Amino acid sequence: MIELLQVGSFPPEVQAELDAGFSCLQVEDLERDPASAARVRGIVTRSNQHVPAELVERLPNLEIIATNGVGYDLIPLALAARRGIVVANTPDVLNAAVAELCVGSLLALLRRLPQADRFVREGRWREAQFPLATSLAGKQVGIVGLGRIGKEIARRLDAFGVVLAYHGRSDQNLDWRYQPDLLALAREVDVLVVVAPGGPETARLIDTRVLDALGPQGILVNVARGSLVDQAALVEALQGGRLGGAALDVFDDEPHVDERLFGLDNVLLTPHIGSATAETRAAMAQLMLDNLRSWFSTGKALTPVA
Ligand code: 8YV
């Protein structure tokens, strides 16, 4: 049976599929039996798992790294390219789920849904009216990273009557306005949605200058990677009233979240659940498995990272 090195865990039904088709080693198995490293032909992992370059270097016959997720920022891509190792992710099948979470989180933050729920549950409606919130309709929204998921977010936001613009590496000549200057975009909008890929090129893209340009009424939404935002600067801007609010699904050092965020009423926190629907995760796992099966039967992955 083809031997894979498994980095990270999978739900039982996915693990059963992997075990039915492959012999899955753990990193500990390499320690126990160093000779097994030469037999490993693939790494199977998840997008929130770090695949160290040192680990890849220990596998002389590695052919493919297949990840369950769209992000590949924790995979040593340059090393893989140098070694001729294909990296396959699971794009597109999770676009709708992440877009739904983005729009849902933005609406929840603007209309203060968590607070309204607690207001009713705690019986406070009997004594007072819930304070007015603010509408999404009519807001100026900027999207940082108009890729596959970004476009799904934009299409959904169009239906809410917002005014959309986007920032990224190039003008895609779409109906939405392109803003080549990120600071200018942050100054222009009420809401800044971060949905660009993670990795060294986008690390701390949203820094103090961008947050201050977004301003005390501005809202930041991050459904991409914690690495895209200077988290310390974000916390300080929120605590200091220099930013109006934030909806965050991703963080530095997950699952450990800066506890200073917990006391902020103008922040919505979710535990990296962008793709976390049953349907989406099933589709992602299927595509990950199909990438592996396709590679070992045809020499081609279905969705290699461009
Ligand atoms: C999860 C993600 O982290 O796809 C990604 O890049 O960040 C999320 O879908 C991943 O799916 C965990 O397996």
PDB file of N, CA, C and O and ligand atoms in Angstrom, residues 46-48 68-71 94 225 272 275 281 284, ligand 1:
ATOM      1  N   ARG A  46      -3.842  19.257   6.768  1.00  0.00           N
ATOM      2  CA  ARG A  46      -4.951  20.219   6.777  1.00  0.00           C
ATOM      3  C   ARG A  46      -4.366  21.622   6.722  1.00  0.00           C
ATOM      4  O   ARG A  46      -3.230  21.842   7.118  1.00  0.00           O
ATOM      5  N   SER A  47      -5.170  22.582   6.249  1.00  0.00           N
ATOM      6  CA  SER A  47      -4.621  23.917   6.008  1.00  0.00           C
ATOM      7  C   SER A  47      -4.257  24.662   7.269  1.00  0.00           C
ATOM      8  O   SER A  47      -3.586  25.688   7.211  1.00  0.00           O
ATOM      9  N   ASN A  48      -4.721  24.186   8.412  1.00  0.00           N
ATOM     10  CA  ASN A  48      -4.322  24.858   9.659  1.00  0.00           C
ATOM     11  C   ASN A  48      -3.181  24.133  10.343  1.00  0.00           C
ATOM     12  O   ASN A  48      -2.894  24.375  11.510  1.00  0.00           O
ATOM     13  N   ASN A  68      -6.181  19.457   3.125  1.00  0.00           N
ATOM     14  CA  ASN A  68      -7.631  19.587   3.249  1.00  0.00           C
ATOM     15  C   ASN A  68      -7.906  21.039   3.611  1.00  0.00           C
ATOM     16  O   ASN A  68      -7.894  21.423   4.778  1.00  0.00           O
ATOM     17  N   GLY A  69      -8.082  21.858   2.612  1.00  0.00           N
ATOM     18  CA  GLY A  69      -8.287  23.285   2.824  1.00  0.00           C
ATOM     19  C   GLY A  69      -7.771  24.056   1.632  1.00  0.00           C
ATOM     20  O   GLY A  69      -7.027  23.525   0.813  1.00  0.00           O
ATOM     21  N   VAL A  70      -8.164  25.314   1.576  1.00  0.00           N
ATOM     22  CA  VAL A  70      -7.740  26.126   0.426  1.00  0.00           C
ATOM     23  C   VAL A  70      -6.415  26.824   0.710  1.00  0.00           C
ATOM     24  O   VAL A  70      -5.601  27.040  -0.182  1.00  0.00           O
ATOM     25  N   GLY A  71      -6.136  27.093   1.949  1.00  0.00           N
ATOM     26  CA  GLY A  71      -4.896  27.792   2.314  1.00  0.00           C
ATOM     27  C   GLY A  71      -3.705  26.861   2.276  1.00  0.00           C
ATOM     28  O   GLY A  71      -3.801  25.701   2.664  1.00  0.00           O
ATOM     29  N   LEU A  94     -15.309  25.384  -0.919  1.00  0.00           N
ATOM     30  CA  LEU A  94     -15.617  26.072   0.345  1.00  0.00           C
ATOM     31  C   LEU A  94     -15.959  27.555   0.158  1.00  0.00           C
ATOM     32  O   LEU A  94     -16.189  28.279   1.140  1.00  0.00           O
ATOM     33  N   ARG A 225      -6.751  34.842   7.282  1.00  0.00           N
ATOM     34  CA  ARG A 225      -5.735  34.308   8.179  1.00  0.00           C
ATOM     35  C   ARG A 225      -5.396  35.386   9.199  1.00  0.00           C
ATOM     36  O   ARG A 225      -5.339  36.585   8.866  1.00  0.00           O
ATOM     37  N   HIS A 272     -12.556  30.108  13.763  1.00  0.00           N
ATOM     38  CA  HIS A 272     -12.084  29.646  12.450  1.00  0.00           C
ATOM     39  C   HIS A 272     -13.070  28.643  11.854  1.00  0.00           C
ATOM     40  O   HIS A 272     -12.725  27.490  11.574  1.00  0.00           O
ATOM     41  N   SER A 275     -15.119  27.461   6.858  1.00  0.00           N
ATOM     42  CA  SER A 275     -15.521  26.337   5.989  1.00  0.00           C
ATOM     43  C   SER A 275     -16.254  25.253   6.769  1.00  0.00           C
ATOM     44  O   SER A 275     -16.503  24.162   6.255  1.00  0.00           O
ATOM     45  N   ARG A 281     -17.194  20.602   4.464  1.00  0.00           N
ATOM     46  CA  ARG A 281     -16.065  19.787   4.912  1.00  0.00           C
ATOM     47  C   ARG A 281     -16.076  18.417   4.242  1.00  0.00           C
ATOM     48  O   ARG A 281     -15.017  17.844   3.940  1.00  0.00           O
ATOM     49  N   MET A 284     -14.638  19.070   0.821  1.00  0.00           N
ATOM     50  CA  MET A 284     -13.198  19.306   0.910  1.00  0.00           C
ATOM     51  C   MET A 284     -12.441  18.002   1.088  1.00  0.00           C
ATOM     52  O   MET A 284     -11.439  17.739   0.416  1.00  0.00           O
TER      53      MET A 284
HETATM   54  C1  8YV B   1      -9.735  25.250   7.727  1.00  0.00           C
HETATM   55  C2  8YV B   1      -9.120  26.961   6.078  1.00  0.00           C
HETATM   56  O1  8YV B   1      -8.682  25.748   8.420  1.00  0.00           O
HETATM   57  O2  8YV B   1      -9.389  25.932   4.008  1.00  0.00           O
HETATM   58  C3  8YV B   1      -8.679  26.660   4.699  1.00  0.00           C
HETATM   59  O3  8YV B   1      -7.605  27.192   4.318  1.00  0.00           O
HETATM   60  O4  8YV B   1      -8.558  27.788   6.738  1.00  0.00           O
HETATM   61  C4  8YV B   1     -10.264  26.236   6.698  1.00  0.00           C
HETATM   62  O5  8YV B   1     -11.023  25.622   5.766  1.00  0.00           O
HETATM   63  C5  8YV B   1      -9.232  24.019   7.071  1.00  0.00           C
HETATM   64  O6  8YV B   1     -10.197  23.540   6.270  1.00  0.00           O
HETATM   65  C6  8YV B   1      -8.900  22.972   8.166  1.00  0.00           C
HETATM   66  O7  8YV B   1      -8.820  21.691   7.585  1.00  0.00           O
END
